PDB file of N, CA and C in Angstrom:
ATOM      1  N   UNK A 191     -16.886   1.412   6.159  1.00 45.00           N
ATOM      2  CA  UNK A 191     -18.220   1.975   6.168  1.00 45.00           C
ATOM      3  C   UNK A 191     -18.205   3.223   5.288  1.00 45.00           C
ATOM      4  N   UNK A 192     -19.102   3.508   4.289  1.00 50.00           N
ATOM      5  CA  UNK A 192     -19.313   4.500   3.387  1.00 50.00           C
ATOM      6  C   UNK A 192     -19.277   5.484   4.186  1.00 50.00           C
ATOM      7  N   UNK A 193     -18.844   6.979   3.811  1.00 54.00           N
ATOM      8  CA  UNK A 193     -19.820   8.226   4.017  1.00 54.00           C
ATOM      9  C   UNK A 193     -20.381   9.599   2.848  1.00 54.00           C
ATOM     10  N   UNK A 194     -21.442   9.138   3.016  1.00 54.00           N
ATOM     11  CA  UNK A 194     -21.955  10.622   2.045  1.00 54.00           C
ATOM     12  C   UNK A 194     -21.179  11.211   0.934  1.00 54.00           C
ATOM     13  N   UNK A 195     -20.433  12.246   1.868  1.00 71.00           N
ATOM     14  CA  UNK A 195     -19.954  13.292   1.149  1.00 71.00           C
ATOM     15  C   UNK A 195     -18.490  13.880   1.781  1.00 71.00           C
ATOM     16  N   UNK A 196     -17.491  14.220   0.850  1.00 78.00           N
ATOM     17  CA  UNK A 196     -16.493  14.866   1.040  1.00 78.00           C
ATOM     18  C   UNK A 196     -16.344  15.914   2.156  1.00 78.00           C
ATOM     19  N   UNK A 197     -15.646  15.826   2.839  1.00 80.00           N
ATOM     20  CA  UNK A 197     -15.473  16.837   4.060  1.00 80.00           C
ATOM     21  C   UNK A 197     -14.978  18.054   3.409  1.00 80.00           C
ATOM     22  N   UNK A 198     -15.534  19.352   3.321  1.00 81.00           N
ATOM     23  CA  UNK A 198     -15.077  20.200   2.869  1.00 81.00           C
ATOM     24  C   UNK A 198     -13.407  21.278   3.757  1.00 81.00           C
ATOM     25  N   UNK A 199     -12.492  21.206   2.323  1.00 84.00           N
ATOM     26  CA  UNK A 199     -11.596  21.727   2.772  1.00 84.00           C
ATOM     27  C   UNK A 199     -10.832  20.327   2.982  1.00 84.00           C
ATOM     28  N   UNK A 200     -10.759  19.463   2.602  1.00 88.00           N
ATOM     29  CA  UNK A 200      -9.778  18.149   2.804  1.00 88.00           C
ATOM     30  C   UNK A 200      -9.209  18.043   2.123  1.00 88.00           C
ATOM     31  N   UNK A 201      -9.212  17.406   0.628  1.00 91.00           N
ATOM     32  CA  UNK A 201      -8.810  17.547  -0.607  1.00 91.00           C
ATOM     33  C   UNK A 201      -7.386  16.572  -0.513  1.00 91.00           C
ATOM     34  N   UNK A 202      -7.365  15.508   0.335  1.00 92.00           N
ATOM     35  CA  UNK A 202      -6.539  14.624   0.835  1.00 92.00           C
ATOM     36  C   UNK A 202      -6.395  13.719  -0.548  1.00 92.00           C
ATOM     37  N   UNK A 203      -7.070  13.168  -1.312  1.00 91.00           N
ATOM     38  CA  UNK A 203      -7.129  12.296  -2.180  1.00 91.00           C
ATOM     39  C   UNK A 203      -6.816  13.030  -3.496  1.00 91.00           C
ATOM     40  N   UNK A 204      -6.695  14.463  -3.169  1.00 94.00           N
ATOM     41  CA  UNK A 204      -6.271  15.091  -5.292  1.00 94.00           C
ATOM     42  C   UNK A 204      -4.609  15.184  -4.441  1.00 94.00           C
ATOM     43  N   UNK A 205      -4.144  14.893  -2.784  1.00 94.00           N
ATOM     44  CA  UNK A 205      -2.745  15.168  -2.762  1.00 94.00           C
ATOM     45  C   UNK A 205      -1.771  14.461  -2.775  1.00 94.00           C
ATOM     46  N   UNK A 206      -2.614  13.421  -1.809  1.00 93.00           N
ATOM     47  CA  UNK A 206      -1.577  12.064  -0.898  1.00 93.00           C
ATOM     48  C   UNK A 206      -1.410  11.479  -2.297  1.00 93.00           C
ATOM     49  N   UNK A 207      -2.316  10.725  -3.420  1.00 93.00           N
ATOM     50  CA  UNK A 207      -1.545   9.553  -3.848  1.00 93.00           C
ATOM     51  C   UNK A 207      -0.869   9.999  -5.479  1.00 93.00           C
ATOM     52  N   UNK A 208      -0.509   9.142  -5.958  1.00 93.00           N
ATOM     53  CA  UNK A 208       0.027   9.305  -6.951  1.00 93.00           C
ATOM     54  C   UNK A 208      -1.102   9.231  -8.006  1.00 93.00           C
ATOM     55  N   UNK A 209      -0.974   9.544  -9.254  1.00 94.00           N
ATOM     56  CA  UNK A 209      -2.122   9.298  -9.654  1.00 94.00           C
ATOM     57  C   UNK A 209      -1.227   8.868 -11.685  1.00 94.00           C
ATOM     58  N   UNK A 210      -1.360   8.235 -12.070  1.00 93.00           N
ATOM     59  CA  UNK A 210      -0.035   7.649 -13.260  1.00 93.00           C
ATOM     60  C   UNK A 210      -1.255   7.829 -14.514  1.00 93.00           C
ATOM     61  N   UNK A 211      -2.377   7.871 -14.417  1.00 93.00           N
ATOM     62  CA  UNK A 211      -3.158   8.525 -15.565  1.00 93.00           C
ATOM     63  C   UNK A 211      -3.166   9.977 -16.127  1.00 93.00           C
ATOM     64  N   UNK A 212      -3.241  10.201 -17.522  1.00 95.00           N
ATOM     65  CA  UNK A 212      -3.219  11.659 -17.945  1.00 95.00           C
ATOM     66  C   UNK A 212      -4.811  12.350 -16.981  1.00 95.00           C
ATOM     67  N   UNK A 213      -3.813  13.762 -16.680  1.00 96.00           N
ATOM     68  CA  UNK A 213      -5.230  14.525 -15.927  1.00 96.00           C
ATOM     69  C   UNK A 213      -4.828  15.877 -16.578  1.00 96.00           C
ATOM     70  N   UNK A 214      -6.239  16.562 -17.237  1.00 95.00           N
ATOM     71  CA  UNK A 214      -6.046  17.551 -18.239  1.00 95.00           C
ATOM     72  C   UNK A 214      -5.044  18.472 -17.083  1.00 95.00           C
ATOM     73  N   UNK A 215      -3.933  19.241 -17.722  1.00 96.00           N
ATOM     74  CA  UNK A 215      -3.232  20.051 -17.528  1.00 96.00           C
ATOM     75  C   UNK A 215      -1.682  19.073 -16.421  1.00 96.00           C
ATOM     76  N   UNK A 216      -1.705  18.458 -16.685  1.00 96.00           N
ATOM     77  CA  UNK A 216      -1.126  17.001 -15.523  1.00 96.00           C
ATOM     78  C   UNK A 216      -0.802  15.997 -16.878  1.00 96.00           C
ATOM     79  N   UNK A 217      -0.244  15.890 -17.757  1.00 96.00           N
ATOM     80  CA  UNK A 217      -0.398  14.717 -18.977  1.00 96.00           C
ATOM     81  C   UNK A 217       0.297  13.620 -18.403  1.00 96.00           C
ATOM     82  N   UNK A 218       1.386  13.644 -17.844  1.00 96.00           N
ATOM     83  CA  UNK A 218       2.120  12.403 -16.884  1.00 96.00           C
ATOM     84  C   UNK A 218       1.321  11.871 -15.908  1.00 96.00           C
ATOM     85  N   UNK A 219       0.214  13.006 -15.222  1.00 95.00           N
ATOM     86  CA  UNK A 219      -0.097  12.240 -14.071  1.00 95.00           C
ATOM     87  C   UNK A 219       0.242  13.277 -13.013  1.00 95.00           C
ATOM     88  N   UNK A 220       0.372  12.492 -11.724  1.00 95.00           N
ATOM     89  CA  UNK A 220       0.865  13.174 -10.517  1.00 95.00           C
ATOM     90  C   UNK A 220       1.610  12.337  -9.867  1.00 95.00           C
ATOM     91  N   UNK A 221       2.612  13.490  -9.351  1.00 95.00           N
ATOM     92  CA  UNK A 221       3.330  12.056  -7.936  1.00 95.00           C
ATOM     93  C   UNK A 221       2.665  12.118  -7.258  1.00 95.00           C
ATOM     94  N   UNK A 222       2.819  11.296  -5.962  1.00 93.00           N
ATOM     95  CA  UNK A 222       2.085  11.524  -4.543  1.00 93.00           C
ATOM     96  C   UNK A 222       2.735  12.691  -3.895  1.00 93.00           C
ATOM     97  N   UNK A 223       1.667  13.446  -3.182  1.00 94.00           N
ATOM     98  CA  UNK A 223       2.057  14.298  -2.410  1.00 94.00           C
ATOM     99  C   UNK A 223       2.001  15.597  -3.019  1.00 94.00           C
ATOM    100  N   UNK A 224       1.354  15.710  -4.513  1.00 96.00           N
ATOM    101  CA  UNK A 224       1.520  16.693  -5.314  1.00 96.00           C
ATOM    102  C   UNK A 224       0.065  17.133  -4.958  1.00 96.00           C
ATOM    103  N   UNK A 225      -0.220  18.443  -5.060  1.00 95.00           N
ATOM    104  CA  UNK A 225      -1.383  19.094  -5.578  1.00 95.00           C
ATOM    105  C   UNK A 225      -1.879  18.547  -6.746  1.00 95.00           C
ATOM    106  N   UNK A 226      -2.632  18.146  -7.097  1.00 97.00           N
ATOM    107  CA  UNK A 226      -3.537  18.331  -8.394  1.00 97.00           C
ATOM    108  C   UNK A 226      -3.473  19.672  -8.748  1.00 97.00           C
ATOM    109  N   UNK A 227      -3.383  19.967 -10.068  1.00 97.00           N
ATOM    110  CA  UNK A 227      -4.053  21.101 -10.621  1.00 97.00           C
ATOM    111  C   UNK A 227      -5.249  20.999 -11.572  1.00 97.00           C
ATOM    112  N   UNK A 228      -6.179  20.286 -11.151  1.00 97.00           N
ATOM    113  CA  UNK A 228      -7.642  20.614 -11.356  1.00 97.00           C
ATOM    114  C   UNK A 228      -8.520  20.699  -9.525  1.00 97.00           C
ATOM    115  N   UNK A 229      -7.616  20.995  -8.675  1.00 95.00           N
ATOM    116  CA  UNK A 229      -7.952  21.102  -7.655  1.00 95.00           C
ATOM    117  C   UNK A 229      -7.767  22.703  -7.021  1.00 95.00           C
ATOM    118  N   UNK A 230      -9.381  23.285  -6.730  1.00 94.00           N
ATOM    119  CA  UNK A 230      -9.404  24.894  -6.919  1.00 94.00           C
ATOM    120  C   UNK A 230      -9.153  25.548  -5.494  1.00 94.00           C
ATOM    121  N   UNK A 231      -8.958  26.606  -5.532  1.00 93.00           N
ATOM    122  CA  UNK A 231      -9.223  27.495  -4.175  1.00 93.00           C
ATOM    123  C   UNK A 231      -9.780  27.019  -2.866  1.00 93.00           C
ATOM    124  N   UNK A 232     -10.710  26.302  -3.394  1.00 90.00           N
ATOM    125  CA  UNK A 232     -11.824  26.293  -1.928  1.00 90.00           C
ATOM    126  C   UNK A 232     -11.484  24.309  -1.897  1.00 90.00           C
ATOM    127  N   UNK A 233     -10.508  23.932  -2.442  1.00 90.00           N
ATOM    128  CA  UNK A 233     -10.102  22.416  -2.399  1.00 90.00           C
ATOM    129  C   UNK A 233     -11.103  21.665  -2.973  1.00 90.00           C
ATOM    130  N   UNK A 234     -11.631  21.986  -3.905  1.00 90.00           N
ATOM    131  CA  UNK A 234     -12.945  20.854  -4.675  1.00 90.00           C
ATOM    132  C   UNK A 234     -12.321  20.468  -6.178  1.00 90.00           C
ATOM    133  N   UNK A 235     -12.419  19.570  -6.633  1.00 92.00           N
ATOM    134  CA  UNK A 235     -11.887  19.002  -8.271  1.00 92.00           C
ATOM    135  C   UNK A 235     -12.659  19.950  -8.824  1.00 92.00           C
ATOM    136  N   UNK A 236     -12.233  20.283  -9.861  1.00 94.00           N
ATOM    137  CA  UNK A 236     -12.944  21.018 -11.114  1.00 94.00           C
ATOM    138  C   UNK A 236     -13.418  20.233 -12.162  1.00 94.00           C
ATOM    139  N   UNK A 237     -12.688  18.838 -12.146  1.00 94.00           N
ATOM    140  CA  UNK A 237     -13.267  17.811 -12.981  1.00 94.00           C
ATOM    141  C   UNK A 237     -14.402  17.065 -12.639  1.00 94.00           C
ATOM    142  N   UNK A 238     -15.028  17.538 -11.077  1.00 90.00           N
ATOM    143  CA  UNK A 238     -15.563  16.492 -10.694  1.00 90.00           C
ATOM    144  C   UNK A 238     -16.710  16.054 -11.460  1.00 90.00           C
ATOM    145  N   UNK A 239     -17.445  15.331 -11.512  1.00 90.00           N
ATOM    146  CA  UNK A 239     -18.682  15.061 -12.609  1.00 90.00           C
ATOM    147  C   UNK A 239     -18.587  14.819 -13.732  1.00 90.00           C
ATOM    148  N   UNK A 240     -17.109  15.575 -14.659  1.00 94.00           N
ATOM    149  CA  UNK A 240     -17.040  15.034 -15.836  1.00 94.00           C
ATOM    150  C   UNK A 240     -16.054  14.205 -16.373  1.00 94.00           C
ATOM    151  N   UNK A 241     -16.610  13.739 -17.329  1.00 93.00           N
ATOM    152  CA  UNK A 241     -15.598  12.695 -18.018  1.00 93.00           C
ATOM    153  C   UNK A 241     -14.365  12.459 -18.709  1.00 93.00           C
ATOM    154  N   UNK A 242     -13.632  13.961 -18.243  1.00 93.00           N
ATOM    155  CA  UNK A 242     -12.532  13.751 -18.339  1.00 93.00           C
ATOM    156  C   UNK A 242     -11.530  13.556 -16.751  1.00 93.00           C
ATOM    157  N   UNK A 243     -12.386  13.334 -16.247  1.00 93.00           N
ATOM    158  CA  UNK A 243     -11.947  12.546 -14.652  1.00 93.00           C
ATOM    159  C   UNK A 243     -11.405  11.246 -14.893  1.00 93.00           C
ATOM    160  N   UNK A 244     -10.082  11.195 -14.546  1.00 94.00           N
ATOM    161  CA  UNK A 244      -9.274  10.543 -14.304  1.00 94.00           C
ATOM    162  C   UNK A 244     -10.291   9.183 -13.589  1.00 94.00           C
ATOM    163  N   UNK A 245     -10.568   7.715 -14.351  1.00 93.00           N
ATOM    164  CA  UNK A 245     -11.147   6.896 -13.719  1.00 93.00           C
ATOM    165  C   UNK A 245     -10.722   6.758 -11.908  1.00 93.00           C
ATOM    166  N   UNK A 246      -9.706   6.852 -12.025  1.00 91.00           N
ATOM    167  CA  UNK A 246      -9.119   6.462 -10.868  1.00 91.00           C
ATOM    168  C   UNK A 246      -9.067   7.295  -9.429  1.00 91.00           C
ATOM    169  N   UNK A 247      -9.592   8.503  -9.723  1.00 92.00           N
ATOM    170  CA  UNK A 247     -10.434   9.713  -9.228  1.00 92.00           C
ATOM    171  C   UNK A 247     -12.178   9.031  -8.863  1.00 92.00           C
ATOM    172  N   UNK A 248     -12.404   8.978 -10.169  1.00 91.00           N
ATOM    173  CA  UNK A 248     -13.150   8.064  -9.631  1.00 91.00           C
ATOM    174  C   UNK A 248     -14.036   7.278  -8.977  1.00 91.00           C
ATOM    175  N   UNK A 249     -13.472   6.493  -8.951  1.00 91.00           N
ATOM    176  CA  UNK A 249     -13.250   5.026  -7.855  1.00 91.00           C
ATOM    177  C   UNK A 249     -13.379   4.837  -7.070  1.00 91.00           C
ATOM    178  N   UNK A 250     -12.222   6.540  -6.427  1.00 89.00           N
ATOM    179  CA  UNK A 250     -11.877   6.611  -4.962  1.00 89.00           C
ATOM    180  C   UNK A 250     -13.061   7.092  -4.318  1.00 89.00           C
ATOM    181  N   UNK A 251     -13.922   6.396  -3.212  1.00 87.00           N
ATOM    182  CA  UNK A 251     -14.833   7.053  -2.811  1.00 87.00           C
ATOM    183  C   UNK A 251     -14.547   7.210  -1.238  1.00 87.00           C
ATOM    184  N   UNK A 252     -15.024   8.208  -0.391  1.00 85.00           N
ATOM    185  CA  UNK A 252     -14.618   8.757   0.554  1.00 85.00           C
ATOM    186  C   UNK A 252     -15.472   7.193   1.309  1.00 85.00           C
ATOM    187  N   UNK A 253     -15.001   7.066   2.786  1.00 86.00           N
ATOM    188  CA  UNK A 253     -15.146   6.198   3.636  1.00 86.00           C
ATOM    189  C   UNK A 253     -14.815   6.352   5.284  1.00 86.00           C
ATOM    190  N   UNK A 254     -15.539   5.940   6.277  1.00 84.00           N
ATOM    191  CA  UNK A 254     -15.247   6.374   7.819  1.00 84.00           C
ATOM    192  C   UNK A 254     -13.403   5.688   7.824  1.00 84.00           C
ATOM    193  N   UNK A 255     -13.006   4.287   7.191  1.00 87.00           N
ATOM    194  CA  UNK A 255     -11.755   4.124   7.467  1.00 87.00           C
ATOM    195  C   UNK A 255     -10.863   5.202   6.706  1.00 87.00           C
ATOM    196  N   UNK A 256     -11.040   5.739   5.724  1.00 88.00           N
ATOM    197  CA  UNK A 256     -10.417   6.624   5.131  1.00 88.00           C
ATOM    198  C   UNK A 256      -9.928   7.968   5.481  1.00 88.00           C
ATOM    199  N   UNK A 257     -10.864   8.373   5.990  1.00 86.00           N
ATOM    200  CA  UNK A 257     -11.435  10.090   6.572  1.00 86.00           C
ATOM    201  C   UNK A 257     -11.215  10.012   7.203  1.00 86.00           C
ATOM    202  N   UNK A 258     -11.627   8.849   8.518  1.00 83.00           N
ATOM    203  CA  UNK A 258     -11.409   9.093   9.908  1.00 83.00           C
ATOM    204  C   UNK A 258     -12.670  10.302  10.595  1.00 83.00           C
ATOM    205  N   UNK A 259     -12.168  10.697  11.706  1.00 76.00           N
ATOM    206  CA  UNK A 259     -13.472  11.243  12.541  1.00 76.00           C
ATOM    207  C   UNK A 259     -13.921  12.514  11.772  1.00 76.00           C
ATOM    208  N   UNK A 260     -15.140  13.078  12.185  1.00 69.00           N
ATOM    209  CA  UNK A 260     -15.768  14.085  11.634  1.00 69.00           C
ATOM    210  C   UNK A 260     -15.063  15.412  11.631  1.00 69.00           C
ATOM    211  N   UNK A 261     -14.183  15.501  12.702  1.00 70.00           N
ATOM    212  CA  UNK A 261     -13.964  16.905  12.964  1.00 70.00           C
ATOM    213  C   UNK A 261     -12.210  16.820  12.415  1.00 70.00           C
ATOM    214  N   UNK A 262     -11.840  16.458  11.833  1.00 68.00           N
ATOM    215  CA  UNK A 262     -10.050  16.119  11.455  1.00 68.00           C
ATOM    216  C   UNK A 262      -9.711  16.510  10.131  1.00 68.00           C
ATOM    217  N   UNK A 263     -11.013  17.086   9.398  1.00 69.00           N
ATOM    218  CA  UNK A 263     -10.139  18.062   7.970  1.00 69.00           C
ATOM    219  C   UNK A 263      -9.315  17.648   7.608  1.00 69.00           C
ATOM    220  N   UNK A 264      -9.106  16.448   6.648  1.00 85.00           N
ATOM    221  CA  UNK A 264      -8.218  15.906   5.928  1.00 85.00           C
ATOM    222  C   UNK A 264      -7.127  15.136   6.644  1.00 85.00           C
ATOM    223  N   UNK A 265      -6.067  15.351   8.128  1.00 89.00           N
ATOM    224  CA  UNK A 265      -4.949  15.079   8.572  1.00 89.00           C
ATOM    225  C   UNK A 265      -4.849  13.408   8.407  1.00 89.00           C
ATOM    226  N   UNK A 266      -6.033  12.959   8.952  1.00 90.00           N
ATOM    227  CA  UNK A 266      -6.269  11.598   9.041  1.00 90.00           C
ATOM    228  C   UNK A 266      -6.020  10.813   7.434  1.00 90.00           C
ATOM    229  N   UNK A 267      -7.016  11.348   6.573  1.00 91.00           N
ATOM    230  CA  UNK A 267      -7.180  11.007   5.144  1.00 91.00           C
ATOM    231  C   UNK A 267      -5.663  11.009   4.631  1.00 91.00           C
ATOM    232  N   UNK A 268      -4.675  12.090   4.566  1.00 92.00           N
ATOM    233  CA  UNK A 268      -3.265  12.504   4.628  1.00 92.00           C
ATOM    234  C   UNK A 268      -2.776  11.546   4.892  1.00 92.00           C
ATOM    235  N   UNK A 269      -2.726  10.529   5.872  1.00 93.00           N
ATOM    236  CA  UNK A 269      -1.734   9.546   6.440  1.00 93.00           C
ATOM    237  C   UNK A 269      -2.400   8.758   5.364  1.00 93.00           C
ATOM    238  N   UNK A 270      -3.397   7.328   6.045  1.00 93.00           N
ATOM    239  CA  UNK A 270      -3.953   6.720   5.593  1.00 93.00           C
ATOM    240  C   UNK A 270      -3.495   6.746   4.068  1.00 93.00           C
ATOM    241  N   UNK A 271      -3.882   7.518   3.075  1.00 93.00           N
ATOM    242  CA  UNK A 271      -3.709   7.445   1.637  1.00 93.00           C
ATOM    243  C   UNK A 271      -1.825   7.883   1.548  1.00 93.00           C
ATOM    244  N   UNK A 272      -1.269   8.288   2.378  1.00 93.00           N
ATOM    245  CA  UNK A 272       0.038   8.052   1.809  1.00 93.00           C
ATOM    246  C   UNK A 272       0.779   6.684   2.584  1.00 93.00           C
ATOM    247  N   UNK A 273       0.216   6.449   3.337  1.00 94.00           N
ATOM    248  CA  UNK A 273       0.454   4.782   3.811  1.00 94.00           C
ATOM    249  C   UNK A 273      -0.067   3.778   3.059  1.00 94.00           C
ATOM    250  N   UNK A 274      -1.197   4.037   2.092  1.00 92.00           N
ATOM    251  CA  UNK A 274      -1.513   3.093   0.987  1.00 92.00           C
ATOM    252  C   UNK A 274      -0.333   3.274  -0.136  1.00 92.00           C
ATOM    253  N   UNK A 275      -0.378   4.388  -0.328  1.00 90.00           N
ATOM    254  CA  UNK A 275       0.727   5.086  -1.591  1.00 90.00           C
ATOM    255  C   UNK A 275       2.063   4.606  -1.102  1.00 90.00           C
ATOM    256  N   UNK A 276       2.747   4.293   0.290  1.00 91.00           N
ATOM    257  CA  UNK A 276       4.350   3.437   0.463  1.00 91.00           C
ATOM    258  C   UNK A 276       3.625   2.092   0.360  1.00 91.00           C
ATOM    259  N   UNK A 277       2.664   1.342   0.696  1.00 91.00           N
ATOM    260  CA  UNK A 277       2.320  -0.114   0.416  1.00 91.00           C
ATOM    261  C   UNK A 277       1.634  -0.274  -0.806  1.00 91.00           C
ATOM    262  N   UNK A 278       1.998   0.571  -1.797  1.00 87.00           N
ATOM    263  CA  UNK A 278       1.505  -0.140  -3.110  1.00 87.00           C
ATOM    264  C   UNK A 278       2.907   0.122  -4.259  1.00 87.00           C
ATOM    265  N   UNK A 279       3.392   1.030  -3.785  1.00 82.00           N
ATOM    266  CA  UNK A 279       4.776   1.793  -4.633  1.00 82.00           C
ATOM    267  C   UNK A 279       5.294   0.367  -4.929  1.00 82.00           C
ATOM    268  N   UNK A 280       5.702   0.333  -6.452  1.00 81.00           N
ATOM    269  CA  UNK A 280       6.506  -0.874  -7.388  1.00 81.00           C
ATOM    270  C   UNK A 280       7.761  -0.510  -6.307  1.00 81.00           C
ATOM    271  N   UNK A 281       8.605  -1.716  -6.283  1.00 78.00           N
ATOM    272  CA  UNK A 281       9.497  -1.914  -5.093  1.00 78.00           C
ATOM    273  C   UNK A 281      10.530  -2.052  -6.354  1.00 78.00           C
TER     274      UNK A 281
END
């Protein structure tokens, strides 16, 4: 099930996964589990909206299976996307 909008202060999806596309200041990419660095102070992308956003950024759109409950600030999102990130990792 969709939701809206990003829970502020989560920033679960610039950490948990890996991300193997160039992201300005990032040219390799990211491992999982890394910070982004287009990800600011207050945990929001700095790329967000523009087109040098990583497609795969994206894509990713926030969701109730994803996020999990309203009040859980990222912890939930944290698992979930690094449990996708060990079931997709080239073996």
């Amino acid at each position: 099930m969709p939701i809206t909008a990003c829970r502020p202060r989560c920033a679960a999806c610039c950490i948990a996964p890996s991300i193997s596309s160039p992201i300005p200041g990032m040219p390799q990419g990211k491992p999982a589990g890394a910070r982004c660095v287009q990800l600011d102070n207050a945990a929001r992308c700095r790329l967000f909206g523009r087109p040098e956003r990583p497609a795969v950024c994206r894509q990713l759109q926030p969701s109730a299976e994803m996020c999990g409950p309203g009040d859980d600030r990222g912890a939930h999102a944290m698992r979930y996307l690094a449990r996708l990130e060990t079931l997709t990792a080239p073996r």
